[in-house]
Coordinates of C-alpha atoms and ligand atoms in Angstrom, one line a residue:
M172 CA 67.4 67.1 96.0
N173 CA 65.6 66.7 92.7
Y174 CA 64.7 63.0 93.1
N175 CA 61.5 61.5 91.7
R176 CA 60.3 57.9 91.5
Y177 CA 62.7 56.9 88.7
F178 CA 65.3 59.6 88.3
Y179 CA 67.9 61.5 90.1
G180 CA 67.6 64.8 88.2
E181 CA 67.8 63.5 84.7
Y182 CA 69.8 60.4 85.6
G183 CA 68.6 56.9 86.4
G184 CA 65.4 55.5 84.8
Q185 CA 64.7 52.0 83.4
F186 CA 66.4 51.6 80.0
V187 CA 65.7 47.9 79.7
A188 CA 63.8 45.4 77.5
E189 CA 60.1 45.4 78.1
T190 CA 60.2 41.9 79.5
L191 CA 62.1 43.3 82.5
I192 CA 59.6 46.0 83.4
P193 CA 57.1 43.8 85.3
L194 CA 60.1 42.4 87.3
L195 CA 61.3 45.8 88.2
D196 CA 57.7 46.8 89.1
E197 CA 57.3 43.8 91.4
L198 CA 60.6 44.6 93.0
E199 CA 59.7 48.2 93.6
E200 CA 56.3 47.3 95.0
N201 CA 57.9 44.9 97.5
F202 CA 60.7 47.4 98.4
I203 CA 58.1 50.1 99.2
K204 CA 56.0 47.6 101.1
Y205 CA 58.9 46.2 103.3
K206 CA 61.3 49.1 103.8
D207 CA 59.2 50.6 106.6
N208 CA 57.7 47.3 107.7
K209 CA 58.4 46.6 111.4
N210 CA 59.0 42.9 111.2
F211 CA 61.3 43.3 108.2
N212 CA 63.3 46.0 109.9
D213 CA 63.5 44.2 113.2
E214 CA 64.8 41.1 111.4
L215 CA 67.3 43.2 109.4
D216 CA 68.5 45.2 112.4
Y217 CA 69.0 42.0 114.3
L218 CA 71.2 40.5 111.5
L219 CA 73.1 43.8 110.9
K220 CA 73.9 43.9 114.6
N221 CA 74.5 40.4 115.7
Y222 CA 75.5 38.7 112.4
A223 CA 77.3 41.4 110.5
G224 CA 78.7 43.4 113.5
R225 CA 77.0 46.8 113.3
P226 CA 77.4 49.6 114.3
T227 CA 80.9 49.8 113.0
P228 CA 83.2 52.2 114.9
V229 CA 84.5 55.5 113.7
Y230 CA 88.3 55.5 114.5
F231 CA 90.5 58.5 114.9
A232 CA 93.7 57.7 113.0
K233 CA 96.1 59.5 115.3
R234 CA 99.5 58.7 113.7
L235 CA 98.2 59.3 110.1
S236 CA 96.6 62.6 111.3
E237 CA 99.8 63.8 113.0
K238 CA 101.9 63.1 109.9
Y239 CA 99.6 65.0 107.5
G240 CA 98.2 67.7 109.8
V241 CA 94.7 66.6 109.1
N242 CA 92.2 65.0 111.6
I243 CA 91.5 61.8 109.8
Y244 CA 88.6 59.6 111.0
L245 CA 87.9 56.2 109.5
K246 CA 84.5 54.6 109.3
R247 CA 85.4 51.0 109.8
E248 CA 83.3 49.0 107.3
D249 CA 86.3 46.7 107.0
L250 CA 85.4 45.3 110.4
L251 CA 82.1 43.8 109.2
H252 CA 81.6 40.1 108.7
T253 CA 83.0 39.1 105.3
G254 CA 85.2 42.2 105.3
A255 CA 83.4 45.0 103.5
H256 CA 80.4 47.2 103.3
K257 CA 78.8 44.8 100.7
I258 CA 77.2 42.8 103.5
N259 CA 74.8 45.7 104.4
N260 CA 73.2 45.5 101.0
T261 CA 73.2 41.7 100.7
L262 CA 71.5 41.2 104.0
G263 CA 68.9 43.8 103.1
Q264 CA 68.2 42.5 99.6
A265 CA 68.4 38.8 100.5
L266 CA 65.8 39.4 103.3
L267 CA 63.7 41.3 100.8
A268 CA 64.0 38.3 98.4
K269 CA 62.9 36.0 101.2
Y270 CA 59.9 38.2 102.0
M271 CA 59.1 38.1 98.3
G272 CA 59.1 34.3 98.3
K273 CA 62.1 33.9 95.9
K274 CA 64.0 30.6 96.2
R275 CA 67.1 31.5 94.3
I276 CA 69.5 34.5 94.2
I277 CA 71.9 35.5 91.5
A278 CA 74.6 38.1 91.8
E279 CA 77.6 39.5 90.0
T280 CA 80.9 40.4 91.5
G281 CA 84.2 42.2 90.6
A282 CA 86.5 42.2 93.6
G283 CA 84.6 39.2 94.9
Q284 CA 83.5 40.9 98.1
H285 CA 79.9 41.2 96.9
G286 CA 79.9 37.6 95.7
V287 CA 81.2 36.4 99.1
A288 CA 78.7 38.6 100.9
T289 CA 75.9 37.2 98.8
A290 CA 77.0 33.6 99.1
T291 CA 77.3 34.1 102.9
V292 CA 73.7 35.5 103.4
C293 CA 72.4 32.8 101.1
A294 CA 74.0 30.2 103.3
L295 CA 72.5 32.0 106.3
L296 CA 69.0 32.1 104.9
G297 CA 69.0 28.8 103.1
I298 CA 68.7 30.2 99.6
E299 CA 70.2 28.7 96.4
C300 CA 72.9 31.0 95.0
T301 CA 74.7 31.6 91.7
V302 CA 77.4 34.3 91.3
Y303 CA 78.7 35.6 88.0
M304 CA 82.3 36.8 87.7
G305 CA 84.5 37.8 84.9
S306 CA 87.4 35.4 84.3
L307 CA 90.0 38.1 84.7
D308 CA 88.5 39.1 88.1
A309 CA 88.2 35.4 89.1
K310 CA 91.9 35.1 88.5
R311 CA 92.7 38.3 90.4
Q312 CA 90.5 37.3 93.3
R313 CA 90.9 33.6 93.4
I314 CA 90.7 33.4 97.2
N315 CA 87.2 34.9 97.1
V316 CA 86.2 32.4 94.4
E317 CA 87.2 29.6 96.7
R318 CA 85.3 31.3 99.6
M319 CA 82.1 31.5 97.5
K320 CA 82.3 27.8 96.5
M321 CA 82.9 26.7 100.1
L322 CA 79.8 28.7 101.1
G323 CA 77.8 26.6 98.7
A324 CA 77.4 29.1 95.8
K325 CA 77.8 28.2 92.2
V326 CA 80.4 30.5 90.6
E327 CA 79.8 31.1 86.9
V328 CA 83.0 32.4 85.3
V329 CA 82.3 34.7 82.3
D330 CA 84.8 34.5 79.5
F331 CA 83.4 37.1 77.0
G332 CA 84.2 40.8 76.6
S333 CA 86.7 42.3 79.0
Q334 CA 86.1 39.4 81.4
T335 CA 85.4 41.8 84.2
L336 CA 82.4 43.2 86.2
K337 CA 80.4 44.7 83.3
D338 CA 80.4 41.3 81.5
A339 CA 79.4 39.6 84.8
V340 CA 76.4 42.0 85.1
S341 CA 75.3 41.2 81.5
A342 CA 75.4 37.5 82.2
A343 CA 73.5 37.9 85.4
I344 CA 70.8 40.0 83.7
K345 CA 70.4 37.2 81.0
D346 CA 69.9 34.6 83.8
W347 CA 67.4 36.9 85.6
V348 CA 65.2 37.3 82.5
T349 CA 65.1 33.5 82.0
N350 CA 64.4 32.6 85.6
V351 CA 62.3 35.5 86.9
D352 CA 59.6 33.5 88.8
T353 CA 62.1 31.9 91.2
T354 CA 65.0 34.3 91.2
H355 CA 66.0 37.6 92.7
Y356 CA 68.9 39.5 91.1
L357 CA 70.9 40.8 94.0
I358 CA 72.7 43.7 92.4
G359 CA 75.9 44.7 94.2
S360 CA 76.2 48.4 93.7
A361 CA 74.0 51.5 93.3
V362 CA 73.7 50.9 89.6
G363 CA 71.3 49.4 87.1
P364 CA 67.7 50.3 86.3
Y365 CA 65.4 51.8 89.0
P366 CA 64.7 50.7 91.7
F367 CA 68.1 49.0 92.1
P368 CA 70.1 52.2 92.8
E369 CA 67.5 53.3 95.3
I370 CA 67.4 49.9 97.1
V371 CA 71.2 49.7 97.4
A372 CA 71.5 53.3 98.6
H373 CA 68.8 52.7 101.2
F374 CA 70.5 49.6 102.6
Q375 CA 73.9 51.3 102.6
S376 CA 72.7 54.5 104.1
V377 CA 73.2 53.0 107.5
I378 CA 76.9 53.8 107.1
G379 CA 76.3 57.6 106.8
L380 CA 73.6 57.6 109.5
E381 CA 76.0 55.9 112.0
A382 CA 78.9 58.2 111.1
R383 CA 76.8 61.4 111.4
K384 CA 75.6 60.3 114.8
F385 CA 79.1 59.6 115.9
F386 CA 80.3 63.0 114.9
I387 CA 77.5 64.8 116.6
E388 CA 77.9 62.8 119.8
E389 CA 81.6 62.4 120.1
V390 CA 83.2 65.2 118.1
G391 CA 80.5 67.8 118.8
K392 CA 80.2 68.9 115.2
L393 CA 79.9 67.4 111.7
P394 CA 83.0 66.5 109.6
D395 CA 84.3 69.1 107.2
V396 CA 84.9 66.6 104.5
V397 CA 83.6 63.0 103.7
V398 CA 85.7 60.9 101.3
A399 CA 84.8 57.6 99.8
C400 CA 86.0 55.5 96.8
V401 CA 83.6 55.1 93.9
G402 CA 83.3 52.0 91.7
G403 CA 79.6 51.6 91.1
G404 CA 79.2 53.9 94.0
S405 CA 77.5 52.0 96.8
N406 CA 79.8 52.7 99.7
A407 CA 80.1 56.3 98.7
I408 CA 76.4 56.8 98.4
G409 CA 75.9 55.0 101.7
I410 CA 78.1 57.4 103.6
F411 CA 77.0 60.5 101.5
R412 CA 73.3 59.8 102.3
G413 CA 74.1 60.7 105.9
F414 CA 75.3 64.2 105.0
L415 CA 73.5 65.2 101.8
E416 CA 71.4 67.9 103.5
D417 CA 74.4 69.2 105.4
E418 CA 75.6 71.7 102.8
D419 CA 78.7 72.7 104.7
V420 CA 80.0 69.1 104.6
R421 CA 82.1 68.6 101.4
L422 CA 81.4 65.2 99.8
I423 CA 84.3 63.7 97.7
G424 CA 84.2 60.6 95.6
V425 CA 87.5 59.1 94.5
E426 CA 87.5 57.2 91.2
A427 CA 90.1 54.7 89.8
G428 CA 92.7 56.8 87.9
G429 CA 94.5 53.6 86.8
L430 CA 97.6 54.1 84.8
S431 CA 96.8 57.3 82.9
E432 CA 94.0 59.6 81.6
K433 CA 94.0 57.7 78.3
V434 CA 90.7 55.8 77.5
G435 CA 91.2 52.2 78.5
E436 CA 93.8 52.9 81.2
H437 CA 91.5 54.1 84.0
A438 CA 87.9 53.7 85.3
S439 CA 87.0 57.3 86.2
S440 CA 83.4 57.5 84.8
I441 CA 82.5 60.9 86.3
S442 CA 85.9 62.5 85.8
Y443 CA 86.3 61.4 82.1
G444 CA 83.0 59.9 81.1
K445 CA 80.0 61.2 79.1
K446 CA 76.3 60.9 79.5
G447 CA 75.0 57.6 78.3
V448 CA 72.8 54.6 78.9
F449 CA 74.6 51.6 80.3
Q450 CA 73.2 48.5 82.0
G451 CA 69.7 49.9 82.4
S452 CA 70.2 53.4 83.5
L453 CA 71.3 56.8 82.2
S454 CA 74.5 58.0 83.9
K455 CA 78.1 59.0 83.2
V456 CA 79.7 56.2 81.2
L457 CA 83.2 55.7 79.8
Q458 CA 82.9 55.6 76.0
T459 CA 85.1 55.4 73.0
E460 CA 85.0 58.2 70.4
F461 CA 82.3 56.1 68.6
G462 CA 80.1 55.8 71.7
Q463 CA 81.0 52.2 72.5
I464 CA 81.6 51.3 76.1
A465 CA 85.3 51.8 76.7
S466 CA 87.6 49.2 78.3
V467 CA 88.8 50.1 81.8
H468 CA 91.7 49.4 84.0
S469 CA 92.3 49.7 87.7
V470 CA 94.7 47.9 90.1
S471 CA 91.6 47.3 92.2
A472 CA 89.0 44.9 90.8
G473 CA 86.1 46.5 92.7
L474 CA 86.6 49.9 90.9
D475 CA 87.2 48.4 87.5
Y476 CA 83.8 49.4 86.0
P477 CA 83.0 51.8 83.1
G478 CA 79.8 53.2 84.6
V479 CA 78.7 54.8 87.9
G480 CA 75.4 54.9 89.9
P481 CA 73.1 57.6 88.5
E482 CA 72.7 59.4 91.8
H483 CA 76.5 60.2 91.7
A484 CA 76.2 61.6 88.2
Y485 CA 73.4 63.9 89.5
L486 CA 75.3 65.0 92.6
F487 CA 78.2 65.9 90.4
D488 CA 76.2 67.9 88.0
I489 CA 74.5 70.0 90.7
G490 CA 77.8 70.5 92.5
R491 CA 76.8 68.7 95.7
A492 CA 79.6 66.2 95.4
E493 CA 83.0 66.3 93.8
Y494 CA 84.8 63.4 92.1
Y495 CA 88.5 63.0 91.4
P496 CA 90.7 60.2 90.1
I497 CA 93.6 58.7 92.0
N498 CA 95.9 56.5 90.1
D499 CA 97.1 52.9 90.9
K500 CA 100.4 54.1 92.4
E501 CA 98.8 56.7 94.6
A502 CA 96.3 54.0 95.8
V503 CA 99.1 51.5 96.6
D504 CA 100.9 54.3 98.5
G505 CA 97.7 54.8 100.5
F506 CA 97.6 51.1 101.2
F507 CA 101.1 51.1 102.7
E508 CA 100.6 54.4 104.6
L509 CA 97.6 53.1 106.5
T510 CA 99.1 49.7 107.0
R511 CA 102.3 51.0 108.5
L512 CA 101.1 54.0 110.4
E513 CA 97.9 52.5 111.9
G514 CA 98.2 48.7 111.5
I515 CA 95.1 48.5 109.3
L516 CA 95.3 46.8 105.9
P517 CA 92.7 48.5 103.7
A518 CA 91.1 47.1 100.6
L519 CA 92.7 48.5 97.4
E520 CA 89.4 50.2 96.6
S521 CA 89.4 52.1 100.0
S522 CA 93.1 52.8 99.5
H523 CA 92.1 55.2 96.7
A524 CA 90.2 57.3 99.3
I525 CA 93.3 57.3 101.6
G526 CA 95.6 58.1 98.7
Y527 CA 93.4 61.1 97.8
V528 CA 93.6 62.6 101.3
M529 CA 97.3 62.1 101.4
K530 CA 97.9 63.7 98.0
H531 CA 95.7 66.7 98.8
H532 CA 96.4 67.0 102.5
K533 CA 97.5 70.6 102.3
E534 CA 94.0 71.6 101.4
F535 CA 92.7 69.9 104.5
I536 CA 95.1 71.0 107.2
G537 CA 93.4 71.3 110.6
K538 CA 90.1 70.0 109.2
N539 CA 88.1 66.9 110.2
V540 CA 88.1 64.5 107.3
L541 CA 86.0 61.3 107.5
I542 CA 87.1 58.5 105.1
N543 CA 84.9 55.5 104.5
L544 CA 87.1 52.5 104.9
S545 CA 84.9 50.3 102.7
G546 CA 86.7 47.0 103.2
R547 CA 89.8 45.2 104.4
G548 CA 92.8 44.4 102.3
D549 CA 93.3 40.6 102.8
K550 CA 91.8 39.9 99.4
D551 CA 94.3 42.1 97.7
L552 CA 97.6 41.0 99.2
H553 CA 98.8 39.0 96.2
I554 CA 97.9 41.9 93.8
I555 CA 99.9 44.3 96.0
E556 CA 102.8 41.8 96.1
D557 CA 102.8 41.5 92.3
Y558 CA 102.5 45.3 92.0
V559 CA 105.5 45.9 94.2
R560 CA 107.5 43.3 92.3
G561 CA 106.6 45.0 89.0
I562 CA 104.6 42.0 87.6
Ligands
PLP11 C1 86.0 46.9 99.6 C2 85.3 47.5 98.4 N1 85.1 48.8 98.4 C3 84.5 49.4 97.3 C4 84.1 48.7 96.3 C5 83.5 49.4 95.1 O1 82.1 49.3 95.0 P1 81.1 50.5 95.4 O2 81.5 51.7 94.6 O3 79.8 50.0 95.0 O4 81.2 50.7 96.9 C6 84.2 47.3 96.3 C7 83.6 46.5 95.2 O5 83.8 45.3 95.1 C8 84.8 46.7 97.4 O6 85.0 45.3 97.5

């Protein structure tokens, strides 16, 4: 792969105000210093295993497989403490912040899972925590807002712009610039200026490494296809990183197709976006005809974001990974199919990946397909209820 220190091919970089450069340099320096440090990794491994619940199993979904004629395996990130893959990255980055001597952590969240995971690890490590969240997301994910508050975090609700994740990120960056000496910005997906996409991909790559090991040991060969939903792209890059060099393994990212292909009615940044700078890096971005950041829609708060991590834009351009939209209805169908056939309630984000495999199952007959089940669906039950009632 054509990766250098800042870029994935031509994507990535640091398109930020000069005041941020020393912070990003400090972060990179510490990331390089600790990512192979034995004490750091021993502490992180202990927490991933005994606190978060790793390794997560790979489960063969027998009834789903029989119905669709595809061997469907699920990487069970939904079983982790706090209910989603977000805890892998938050444990890694919060520990990094602790080793860097930072006393305060800020974060942004869409679905709330990253906010809950951040508030959780801050409680665990005794670090002060503030989480930014768009007011629309805060309404959609009110249970997660309550969870964050109970965990001792301050939740700052952002009322400007589209009141979703992109506005929460902007508010968090503003806070970071003002409070750099004390504060680490714990970004929740593989987005933002370098080194964030690399840090997040590193801490999430445990998903793909575990899944690859399982396939070799238990199935005797690698999967034919790996499928994951893509918001900013952290769970997808986490599982893809385990298989990037295995050229025979197809990598498929599933984006939020929303209501339609019309600008403003979806959040499929790779499928319909254009090259552009957004929140500190060059990637594929959803834009209006005038080059403004487009508004987005998805039934799932965690996919409702007009950009995508730069590594995904690069993997798409070189043809190493494919990206397709799945709409709200197909995702909700995916939710019910897994719930009723396997007794597993998936997050609405992950339901997009399931919906994709269901819709395209004829292409995968007889193949081994690994789906990253990025999180559990408890947080989405009221959204699904409203959706079914047509509200
Ligand atoms: C369960 C779950 N899956 C997926 C996502 C999308 O984020 P990413 O693309 O970074 O994995 C989120 C975001 O909140 C989430 O909560």
